[in-house]
Tab-separated table of C-alpha atoms and ligand atoms in Angstrom:
chain	number	residue	atom	x	y	z
A	7	UNK	CA	-38.486	-5.370	33.112
A	8	UNK	CA	-36.158	-2.521	34.015
A	9	UNK	CA	-33.503	-4.911	35.275
A	10	UNK	CA	-33.748	-6.894	32.057
A	11	UNK	CA	-33.043	-3.744	30.060
A	12	UNK	CA	-30.067	-2.877	32.248
A	13	UNK	CA	-28.628	-6.359	31.893
A	14	UNK	CA	-29.139	-6.156	28.152
A	15	UNK	CA	-27.263	-2.843	27.984
A	16	UNK	CA	-24.356	-4.219	30.005
A	17	UNK	CA	-24.222	-7.184	27.674
A	18	UNK	CA	-24.024	-4.888	24.639
A	19	UNK	CA	-21.190	-2.876	26.128
A	20	UNK	CA	-19.250	-6.023	27.073
A	21	UNK	CA	-19.740	-7.495	23.631
A	22	UNK	CA	-18.392	-4.431	21.828
A	23	UNK	CA	-15.320	-5.206	19.759
A	24	UNK	CA	-11.932	-3.536	19.418
A	25	UNK	CA	-12.377	-0.259	17.609
A	26	UNK	CA	-9.095	0.594	15.883
A	27	UNK	CA	-10.618	0.554	12.412
A	28	UNK	CA	-8.469	-2.369	11.237
A	29	UNK	CA	-9.070	-5.895	9.922
A	30	UNK	CA	-12.556	-5.315	8.536
A	31	UNK	CA	-11.753	-8.497	6.594
A	32	UNK	CA	-9.147	-11.105	7.609
A	33	UNK	CA	-5.632	-9.686	7.159
A	34	UNK	CA	-3.600	-10.900	4.168
A	35	UNK	CA	0.135	-10.899	3.755
A	36	UNK	CA	3.357	-12.744	4.373
A	37	UNK	CA	5.016	-13.843	7.605
A	38	UNK	CA	8.476	-15.328	8.175
A	39	UNK	CA	8.002	-17.944	10.897
A	40	UNK	CA	6.775	-21.194	9.426
A	41	UNK	CA	9.240	-21.221	6.519
A	42	UNK	CA	12.263	-19.375	7.869
A	43	UNK	CA	11.974	-19.955	11.640
A	44	UNK	CA	15.005	-18.698	13.501
A	45	UNK	CA	17.713	-19.027	10.851
A	46	UNK	CA	20.220	-16.397	11.966
A	47	UNK	CA	23.483	-17.549	10.367
A	48	UNK	CA	23.657	-15.307	7.315
A	49	UNK	CA	27.139	-16.514	6.369
A	50	UNK	CA	25.963	-20.069	5.998
A	51	UNK	CA	22.399	-19.393	4.801
A	52	UNK	CA	22.481	-15.964	3.162
A	53	UNK	CA	19.219	-16.523	1.264
A	54	UNK	CA	17.232	-17.724	4.239
A	55	UNK	CA	18.411	-15.927	7.361
A	56	UNK	CA	16.031	-13.528	9.111
A	57	UNK	CA	17.441	-10.289	7.766
A	58	UNK	CA	16.811	-7.003	6.055
A	59	UNK	CA	17.665	-8.669	2.759
A	60	UNK	CA	15.038	-11.409	3.183
A	61	UNK	CA	12.275	-8.947	4.020
A	62	UNK	CA	13.217	-6.618	1.159
A	63	UNK	CA	13.253	-9.500	-1.321
A	64	UNK	CA	9.847	-10.718	-0.148
A	65	UNK	CA	8.395	-7.198	-0.322
A	66	UNK	CA	9.721	-6.733	-3.860
A	67	UNK	CA	8.210	-10.021	-5.024
A	68	UNK	CA	4.872	-9.280	-3.391
A	69	UNK	CA	4.591	-6.237	-5.603
A	70	UNK	CA	6.216	-7.615	-8.756
A	71	UNK	CA	4.382	-10.953	-8.832
A	72	UNK	CA	0.908	-9.581	-8.137
A	73	UNK	CA	0.440	-10.632	-4.523
A	74	UNK	CA	-0.150	-7.064	-3.368
A	75	UNK	CA	-2.605	-6.464	-6.202
A	76	UNK	CA	-4.507	-9.578	-5.081
A	77	UNK	CA	-4.746	-8.252	-1.504
A	78	UNK	CA	-1.666	-9.615	0.289
A	79	UNK	CA	-0.458	-6.402	1.897
A	80	UNK	CA	1.354	-7.132	5.181
A	81	UNK	CA	5.021	-8.136	5.317
A	82	UNK	CA	5.649	-9.467	8.809
A	83	UNK	CA	8.878	-10.474	10.524
A	84	UNK	CA	8.384	-13.049	13.247
A	85	UNK	CA	10.794	-13.993	16.055
A	86	UNK	CA	14.607	-13.621	15.967
A	87	UNK	CA	14.946	-10.125	14.562
A	88	UNK	CA	16.431	-8.290	17.529
A	89	UNK	CA	19.670	-8.053	19.437
A	90	UNK	CA	19.831	-10.355	22.470
A	91	UNK	CA	20.000	-7.339	24.810
A	92	UNK	CA	18.017	-4.113	24.942
A	93	UNK	CA	19.958	-0.868	24.566
A	94	UNK	CA	20.892	1.385	27.488
A	95	UNK	CA	17.471	3.069	27.378
A	96	UNK	CA	15.706	-0.266	27.572
A	97	UNK	CA	14.674	-0.245	23.924
A	98	UNK	CA	14.629	-3.323	21.740
A	99	UNK	CA	16.967	-2.885	18.797
A	100	UNK	CA	17.263	-4.875	15.610
A	101	UNK	CA	20.203	-7.253	15.177
A	102	UNK	CA	22.997	-5.011	13.961
A	103	UNK	CA	24.436	-7.451	11.451
A	104	UNK	CA	21.248	-8.783	9.959
A	105	UNK	CA	19.322	-5.481	10.004
A	106	UNK	CA	22.188	-3.003	9.575
A	107	UNK	CA	19.908	-0.050	8.811
A	108	UNK	CA	17.439	-0.769	11.626
A	109	UNK	CA	13.700	-1.384	11.717
A	110	UNK	CA	12.549	2.114	10.794
A	111	UNK	CA	14.513	1.888	7.552
A	112	UNK	CA	12.874	-1.439	6.737
A	113	UNK	CA	9.433	-0.161	7.625
A	114	UNK	CA	9.961	2.838	5.338
A	115	UNK	CA	11.132	0.551	2.558
A	116	UNK	CA	8.078	-1.711	2.864
A	117	UNK	CA	5.779	1.329	2.940
A	118	UNK	CA	7.473	2.778	-0.145
A	119	UNK	CA	6.287	-0.325	-2.007
A	120	UNK	CA	2.670	0.278	-0.978
A	121	UNK	CA	2.819	-2.577	1.534
A	122	UNK	CA	2.304	-2.633	5.302
A	123	UNK	CA	4.907	-3.644	7.826
A	124	UNK	CA	4.580	-6.004	10.763
A	125	UNK	CA	6.824	-7.393	13.431
A	126	UNK	CA	6.858	-9.579	16.528
A	127	UNK	CA	7.134	-9.251	20.294
A	128	UNK	CA	6.494	-11.607	23.200
A	129	UNK	CA	4.615	-10.748	26.351
A	130	UNK	CA	6.975	-12.848	28.538
A	131	UNK	CA	10.468	-12.310	29.899
A	132	UNK	CA	11.913	-13.614	26.624
A	133	UNK	CA	10.531	-14.476	23.198
A	134	UNK	CA	10.062	-18.154	22.328
A	135	UNK	CA	13.531	-18.163	20.728
A	136	UNK	CA	15.175	-16.323	23.642
A	137	UNK	CA	15.210	-12.697	22.471
A	138	UNK	CA	14.136	-9.846	24.795
A	139	UNK	CA	10.547	-10.109	26.000
A	140	UNK	CA	8.224	-7.205	26.685
A	141	UNK	CA	7.112	-8.068	30.217
A	142	UNK	CA	8.577	-5.076	32.046
A	143	UNK	CA	8.826	-2.890	28.944
A	144	UNK	CA	5.294	-2.673	27.589
A	145	UNK	CA	5.200	1.092	27.309
A	146	UNK	CA	8.700	1.354	25.809
A	147	UNK	CA	7.854	-1.294	23.234
A	148	UNK	CA	4.498	0.242	22.291
A	149	UNK	CA	6.356	3.531	21.768
A	150	UNK	CA	8.967	1.812	19.599
A	151	UNK	CA	6.281	0.279	17.394
A	152	UNK	CA	4.731	3.687	16.861
A	153	UNK	CA	8.121	5.308	16.149
A	154	UNK	CA	8.942	2.621	13.607
A	155	UNK	CA	5.492	3.063	12.025
A	156	UNK	CA	4.639	-0.595	12.450
A	157	UNK	CA	1.219	-1.661	11.128
A	158	UNK	CA	0.886	-5.177	12.593
A	159	UNK	CA	2.190	-6.720	15.774
A	160	UNK	CA	2.138	-10.371	16.707
A	161	UNK	CA	2.434	-10.537	20.488
A	162	UNK	CA	3.525	-14.053	21.416
A	163	UNK	CA	3.153	-15.667	24.831
A	164	UNK	CA	6.259	-17.709	25.670
A	165	UNK	CA	7.975	-17.432	29.053
A	166	UNK	CA	5.174	-15.983	31.126
A	167	UNK	CA	2.554	-17.279	33.523
A	168	UNK	CA	-0.727	-17.844	31.685
A	169	UNK	CA	-2.469	-16.147	34.650
A	170	UNK	CA	-0.854	-12.822	33.751
A	171	UNK	CA	-1.696	-12.938	30.078
A	172	UNK	CA	-5.203	-11.547	29.811
A	173	UNK	CA	-4.491	-8.384	31.808
A	174	UNK	CA	-1.104	-7.985	30.137
A	175	UNK	CA	-2.423	-8.192	26.599
A	176	UNK	CA	-5.226	-5.753	27.449
A	177	UNK	CA	-2.645	-3.363	28.901
A	178	UNK	CA	-0.429	-3.576	25.826
A	179	UNK	CA	-3.452	-2.903	23.608
A	180	UNK	CA	-4.242	0.169	25.687
A	181	UNK	CA	-0.634	1.388	25.400
A	182	UNK	CA	-0.627	0.910	21.624
A	183	UNK	CA	-3.906	2.795	21.390
A	184	UNK	CA	-2.370	5.623	23.451
A	185	UNK	CA	0.399	6.081	20.875
A	186	UNK	CA	-2.277	7.174	18.388
A	187	UNK	CA	-1.034	4.781	15.707
A	188	UNK	CA	-3.550	2.110	14.644
A	189	UNK	CA	-1.632	-1.180	14.831
A	190	UNK	CA	-3.218	-4.483	13.980
A	191	UNK	CA	-3.017	-6.587	17.127
A	192	UNK	CA	-2.456	-10.332	16.879
A	193	UNK	CA	-2.783	-12.035	20.265
A	194	UNK	CA	-1.566	-15.483	21.234
A	195	UNK	CA	-3.101	-16.191	24.609
A	196	UNK	CA	-5.829	-18.553	23.325
A	197	UNK	CA	-3.133	-20.832	21.843
A	198	UNK	CA	-1.390	-20.949	25.203
A	199	UNK	CA	-4.659	-21.529	27.085
A	200	UNK	CA	-6.114	-24.107	24.708
A	201	UNK	CA	-3.046	-25.946	23.461
A	202	UNK	CA	0.283	-25.221	25.150
A	203	UNK	CA	-0.941	-25.071	28.749
A	204	UNK	CA	-1.851	-28.262	30.600
A	205	UNK	CA	-4.549	-28.603	31.758
A	206	UNK	CA	-6.358	-26.768	28.972
A	207	UNK	CA	-8.339	-23.615	29.694
A	208	UNK	CA	-10.879	-21.960	27.435
A	209	UNK	CA	-10.274	-18.233	27.034
A	210	UNK	CA	-13.030	-15.632	27.210
A	211	UNK	CA	-13.626	-14.807	23.545
A	212	UNK	CA	-15.603	-11.668	24.375
A	213	UNK	CA	-12.444	-10.223	25.941
A	214	UNK	CA	-10.442	-11.316	22.901
A	215	UNK	CA	-12.819	-9.499	20.565
A	216	UNK	CA	-12.519	-6.323	22.596
A	217	UNK	CA	-8.733	-6.534	22.745
A	218	UNK	CA	-7.358	-8.054	19.552
A	219	UNK	CA	-7.904	-7.981	15.786
A	220	UNK	CA	-6.889	-11.613	15.458
A	221	UNK	CA	-5.731	-14.362	17.738
A	222	UNK	CA	-3.974	-17.665	17.366
A	223	UNK	CA	-6.201	-20.381	18.843
A	224	UNK	CA	-4.084	-23.455	18.466
A	225	UNK	CA	-0.663	-25.032	17.932
A	226	UNK	CA	1.867	-23.516	15.505
A	227	UNK	CA	1.344	-25.018	12.086
A	228	UNK	CA	4.196	-27.031	10.562
A	229	UNK	CA	5.023	-27.978	7.019
A	230	UNK	CA	2.987	-31.167	6.727
A	231	UNK	CA	-0.443	-32.438	5.768
A	232	UNK	CA	-0.800	-33.962	9.256
A	233	UNK	CA	-0.171	-30.607	10.898
A	234	UNK	CA	-2.666	-28.923	8.580
A	235	UNK	CA	-5.298	-31.540	9.493
A	236	UNK	CA	-4.540	-31.222	13.209
A	237	UNK	CA	-5.441	-27.528	12.909
A	238	UNK	CA	-8.494	-28.032	10.698
A	239	UNK	CA	-9.760	-30.690	13.133
A	240	UNK	CA	-9.573	-28.133	15.936
A	241	UNK	CA	-11.722	-25.712	13.933
A	242	UNK	CA	-14.181	-28.480	13.064
A	243	UNK	CA	-14.510	-29.728	16.634
A	244	UNK	CA	-14.614	-26.347	18.361
A	245	UNK	CA	-16.639	-24.435	15.774
A	246	UNK	CA	-19.675	-23.875	17.988
A	247	UNK	CA	-17.472	-22.315	20.655
A	248	UNK	CA	-15.065	-20.227	18.567
A	249	UNK	CA	-16.618	-19.457	15.158
A	250	UNK	CA	-19.347	-17.071	16.396
A	251	UNK	CA	-16.636	-14.730	17.743
A	252	UNK	CA	-15.160	-14.028	14.319
A	253	UNK	CA	-16.363	-10.976	12.419
A	254	UNK	CA	-15.213	-7.667	10.943
A	255	UNK	CA	-12.371	-6.385	13.126
A	256	UNK	CA	-11.701	-9.646	15.020
A	257	UNK	CA	-10.738	-13.061	13.669
A	258	UNK	CA	-9.724	-16.541	14.702
A	259	UNK	CA	-6.290	-17.332	13.269
A	260	UNK	CA	-5.455	-20.957	12.410
A	261	UNK	CA	-1.894	-19.861	11.492
A	262	UNK	CA	-0.151	-19.423	8.173
A	263	UNK	CA	-0.808	-20.927	4.751
A	264	UNK	CA	1.768	-23.587	3.889
A	265	UNK	CA	1.291	-23.368	0.131
A	266	UNK	CA	4.538	-23.083	-1.789
A	267	UNK	CA	6.608	-25.028	0.744
A	268	UNK	CA	7.774	-28.646	0.933
A	269	UNK	CA	5.068	-30.456	2.889
A	270	UNK	CA	1.812	-30.219	0.928
A	271	UNK	CA	1.094	-31.780	-2.454
A	272	UNK	CA	-0.883	-29.792	-5.011
A	273	UNK	CA	-4.131	-31.467	-3.940
A	274	UNK	CA	-3.368	-30.902	-0.254
A	275	UNK	CA	-2.593	-27.267	-1.019
A	276	UNK	CA	-6.107	-26.927	-2.435
A	277	UNK	CA	-7.489	-28.495	0.742
A	278	UNK	CA	-5.730	-26.006	3.025
A	279	UNK	CA	-6.690	-23.022	0.895
A	280	UNK	CA	-10.368	-24.030	0.739
A	281	UNK	CA	-10.694	-24.776	4.454
A	282	UNK	CA	-8.869	-21.576	5.421
A	283	UNK	CA	-11.193	-19.539	3.160
A	284	UNK	CA	-14.265	-21.195	4.698
A	285	UNK	CA	-13.154	-20.419	8.242
A	286	UNK	CA	-12.403	-16.764	7.412
A	287	UNK	CA	-8.737	-17.256	8.243
A	288	UNK	CA	-6.126	-14.567	7.804
A	289	UNK	CA	-4.368	-15.382	4.510
A	290	UNK	CA	-0.806	-15.030	5.753
A	291	UNK	CA	1.715	-16.844	3.563
A	292	UNK	CA	4.786	-18.314	5.166
A	293	UNK	CA	6.769	-19.497	2.196
A	294	UNK	CA	9.704	-18.539	0.029
A	295	UNK	CA	8.015	-16.395	-2.597
A	296	UNK	CA	11.151	-16.718	-4.778
A	297	UNK	CA	10.513	-20.422	-5.357
A	298	UNK	CA	6.713	-20.754	-5.496
A	299	UNK	CA	5.731	-22.801	-8.576
A	300	UNK	CA	3.314	-21.318	-11.141
A	301	UNK	CA	0.568	-23.813	-10.169
A	302	UNK	CA	0.730	-22.878	-6.493
A	303	UNK	CA	1.001	-19.188	-7.302
A	304	UNK	CA	-2.177	-19.489	-9.362
A	305	UNK	CA	-3.950	-20.967	-6.320
A	306	UNK	CA	-2.700	-18.198	-4.049
A	307	UNK	CA	-3.774	-15.488	-6.473
A	308	UNK	CA	-7.192	-17.031	-7.259
A	309	UNK	CA	-9.443	-13.978	-6.958
A	310	UNK	CA	-12.641	-15.935	-6.362
A	311	UNK	CA	-11.145	-17.829	-3.445
A	312	UNK	CA	-9.667	-14.657	-1.997
A	313	UNK	CA	-13.125	-13.100	-2.311
A	314	UNK	CA	-14.604	-15.947	-0.255
A	315	UNK	CA	-11.987	-15.465	2.438
A	316	UNK	CA	-12.520	-11.700	2.376
A	317	UNK	CA	-16.305	-11.838	2.221
A	318	UNK	CA	-17.652	-8.623	3.785
A	319	UNK	CA	-20.217	-10.389	5.988
A	320	UNK	CA	-17.295	-11.917	7.884
A	321	UNK	CA	-19.207	-15.016	8.964
A	322	UNK	CA	-16.847	-17.855	9.846
A	323	UNK	CA	-17.912	-21.128	8.206
A	324	UNK	CA	-17.860	-24.601	9.689
A	325	UNK	CA	-17.459	-28.234	8.898
A	326	UNK	CA	-21.037	-29.289	8.198
A	327	UNK	CA	-20.496	-33.028	8.113
A	328	UNK	CA	-18.037	-35.795	7.437
A	329	UNK	CA	-18.328	-39.410	6.436
A	330	UNK	CA	-16.557	-41.959	4.245
A	331	UNK	CA	-13.442	-39.783	4.407
A	332	UNK	CA	-15.172	-36.777	2.830
A	333	UNK	CA	-15.669	-33.577	4.813
A	334	UNK	CA	-18.109	-30.857	3.778
A	335	UNK	CA	-17.248	-27.310	4.901
A	336	UNK	CA	-19.791	-24.517	4.404
A	337	UNK	CA	-19.655	-20.725	4.798
A	338	UNK	CA	-22.455	-18.189	4.243
A	339	UNK	CA	-21.261	-15.369	1.984
A	340	UNK	CA	-22.526	-12.565	-0.239
A	341	UNK	CA	-24.452	-11.946	-2.383
A	342	UNK	CA	-27.642	-12.283	-0.391
A	343	UNK	CA	-30.408	-12.978	-2.923
A	344	UNK	CA	-33.904	-12.253	-1.620
A	345	UNK	CA	-33.296	-13.321	1.950
A	346	UNK	CA	-31.007	-16.243	1.138
A	347	UNK	CA	-27.250	-16.285	1.582
A	348	UNK	CA	-24.874	-17.523	-1.038
A	349	UNK	CA	-22.504	-20.220	0.209
A	350	UNK	CA	-18.926	-21.316	-0.260
A	351	UNK	CA	-18.817	-25.114	-0.063
A	352	UNK	CA	-15.627	-27.175	0.143
A	353	UNK	CA	-15.605	-30.929	-0.320
A	354	UNK	CA	-12.398	-32.124	1.316
A	355	UNK	CA	-11.137	-35.687	0.971
A	356	UNK	CA	-8.984	-37.585	3.405
A	357	UNK	CA	-9.263	-40.666	1.272
A	358	UNK	CA	-6.265	-42.260	-0.358
A	359	UNK	CA	-7.877	-44.664	-2.838
A	360	UNK	CA	-6.212	-43.802	-6.127
A	361	UNK	CA	-9.027	-42.088	-8.008
A	362	UNK	CA	-11.448	-39.256	-7.338
A	363	UNK	CA	-14.000	-40.583	-4.870
A	364	UNK	CA	-17.584	-40.232	-6.090
A	365	UNK	CA	-19.710	-38.381	-3.561
A	366	UNK	CA	-23.367	-37.838	-4.478
A	367	UNK	CA	-25.298	-35.077	-2.728
A	368	UNK	CA	-28.415	-32.966	-2.980
A	369	UNK	CA	-28.860	-29.355	-1.870
A	370	UNK	CA	-30.800	-30.634	1.149
A	371	UNK	CA	-27.686	-32.592	2.203
A	372	UNK	CA	-25.846	-29.249	2.393
A	373	UNK	CA	-28.730	-27.456	4.166
A	374	UNK	CA	-29.017	-25.135	1.162
A	375	UNK	CA	-32.709	-24.306	1.134
A	376	UNK	CA	-33.290	-21.647	-1.517
A	377	UNK	CA	-36.353	-23.022	-3.251
A	378	UNK	CA	-35.331	-22.200	-6.827
A	379	UNK	CA	-31.957	-23.860	-6.396
A	380	UNK	CA	-28.479	-22.412	-6.938
A	381	UNK	CA	-26.040	-21.396	-9.646
A	382	UNK	CA	-22.858	-23.327	-8.915
A	383	UNK	CA	-19.398	-21.999	-9.755
A	384	UNK	CA	-16.234	-24.084	-9.580
A	385	UNK	CA	-13.686	-21.952	-7.722
A	386	UNK	CA	-10.642	-24.069	-8.563
A	387	UNK	CA	-11.555	-24.150	-12.233
A	388	UNK	CA	-12.733	-20.687	-13.151
A	389	UNK	CA	-12.923	-21.508	-16.852
A	390	UNK	CA	-15.519	-24.207	-16.239
A	391	UNK	CA	-19.063	-23.159	-17.058
A	392	UNK	CA	-21.355	-22.612	-14.082
A	393	UNK	CA	-24.245	-25.038	-13.702
A	394	UNK	CA	-27.595	-24.920	-11.976
A	395	UNK	CA	-28.530	-27.276	-9.194
A	396	UNK	CA	-32.210	-27.590	-8.243
A	397	UNK	CA	-33.785	-28.851	-5.067
A	398	UNK	CA	-35.020	-32.080	-6.667
A	399	UNK	CA	-31.631	-32.999	-8.142
A	400	UNK	CA	-28.659	-35.038	-7.042
A	401	UNK	CA	-25.146	-34.096	-8.097
A	402	UNK	CA	-22.068	-36.290	-8.034
A	403	UNK	CA	-18.828	-34.760	-6.857
A	404	UNK	CA	-15.500	-36.497	-7.436
A	405	UNK	CA	-12.812	-35.441	-5.004
A	406	UNK	CA	-9.176	-36.402	-5.604
A	407	UNK	CA	-7.265	-38.198	-2.834
A	408	UNK	CA	-6.332	-35.742	-0.003
A	409	UNK	CA	-7.600	-32.866	-2.156
A	410	UNK	CA	-10.574	-30.556	-2.209
A	411	UNK	CA	-13.217	-29.228	-4.559
A	412	UNK	CA	-14.534	-25.770	-3.860
A	413	UNK	CA	-17.713	-24.106	-5.118
A	414	UNK	CA	-19.735	-20.981	-4.754
A	415	UNK	CA	-23.506	-21.517	-4.617
A	416	UNK	CA	-25.592	-18.443	-5.460
A	417	UNK	CA	-29.394	-18.653	-5.055
A	418	UNK	CA	-31.432	-18.525	-8.255
A	419	UNK	CA	-33.969	-15.674	-8.029
B	514	LIG	C1	-8.248	3.996	20.505
B	514	LIG	O1	-9.443	3.543	21.099
B	514	LIG	C2	-10.571	4.359	20.802
B	514	LIG	C3	-11.749	3.832	21.628
B	514	LIG	O2	-12.009	2.492	21.357
B	514	LIG	C4	-10.834	4.332	19.311
B	514	LIG	O3	-11.951	5.133	18.986
B	514	LIG	C5	-9.619	4.802	18.574
B	514	LIG	O4	-9.807	4.695	17.177
B	514	LIG	C6	-8.386	3.998	18.984
B	514	LIG	N1	-7.197	4.558	18.376
B	514	LIG	C7	-6.223	3.818	17.845
B	514	LIG	C8	-5.072	4.572	17.300
B	514	LIG	O5	-6.241	2.591	17.816
B	515	LIG	C1	-36.735	-31.080	-11.213
B	515	LIG	O1	-37.698	-30.069	-11.388
B	515	LIG	C2	-37.641	-29.411	-12.657
B	515	LIG	C3	-38.643	-28.264	-12.689
B	515	LIG	O2	-39.176	-27.973	-11.455
B	515	LIG	C4	-37.923	-30.416	-13.762
B	515	LIG	O3	-37.842	-29.776	-15.012
B	515	LIG	C5	-36.911	-31.536	-13.669
B	515	LIG	O4	-37.209	-32.537	-14.616
B	515	LIG	C6	-36.874	-32.158	-12.268
B	515	LIG	N1	-35.755	-33.067	-12.196
B	515	LIG	C7	-35.835	-34.240	-11.581
B	515	LIG	C8	-34.554	-35.057	-11.560
B	515	LIG	O5	-36.854	-34.661	-11.042
């Protein structure tokens, strides 16, 4: 008996999560990579190059157009922001032409708008795009982040042995903690273990939870429906293994939202948004906020969908079933009524027959067991009246080709 108790206590202490007070719900914000990549020629592409101007313009729009008010608070630069060489003291410095006033200036500017500021490093010898890596400079770089008052760091994993990663990321986390500044820590080693490295390895998610606030599990997303599905398939197929490790303070990260870019239609945009909300994904936009259409902006600012993503229980949902080209994704959320959860339910279609496919279901088909049934709210059509669905009833859902319908089911008392 005594040994059982001791083992139990050890288990509890191992399972404890990172305690920097951050990411109680999945982080929300904007990030440069997917849309702007490593465009560095500001003469040729002045509107798109990774530069002080780009970040300032995005920050201004986040405030002016209501993104900050809806919860999108981080403004994050990804790769390609620094000089190719460190300075004489070994410090990383921002590219002098593209960031003429330096990173601290930019961080102050972003903070002055009520936003938070994030940037990017790589644990290897060089970043993925060939800029200075942090491998022999972990302490210097942690210090720089604190001096610049950075709020979010994505630590990438190019150009380093996967064997070194776990200890290295833990060490960098410890060094950031030692600066005294709480910095949201986005780790990349699962993506390198599970996708980029061959043969695949499965990372220890208990270590991830103790070390990082969020972590990229899988391949970088690209601006296409196929890429979006490749990522959602990963989260469907590996849900039993990865979903239980998400929760307040520590999240799986399927990578950025593509909405507002070139690759997804309106219906496909709804599909990504609904799936990402079900799997408690960080809502990080990687788009050009200056050119987002009103329809897409309305999706991104949909308060009910944001509330699903940000649900305080922090339970990551899963794909419940699929068949006939229709996938059903389900996430337990608040409010809890009696002892029954509410649920967010997404019906996602991969079908391409020209009309909305008719999909009949009952509550039992969704494993929704509250005996008095549920009040159902259409999250993509907030003006539509709610309706009740009882246990003895069947409801027909029509899902547009490659689109999604998304509902909140609240138990009837
Ligand atoms: C550092 O770690 C300790 C122990 O987990 C924690 O209580 C503290 O809030 C952390 N500080 C920062 C700045 O992250
Ligand atoms: C379902 O049950 C309710 C009351 O329990 C009843 O009023 C209704 O007619 C039933 N519907 C069907 C389709 O059986």
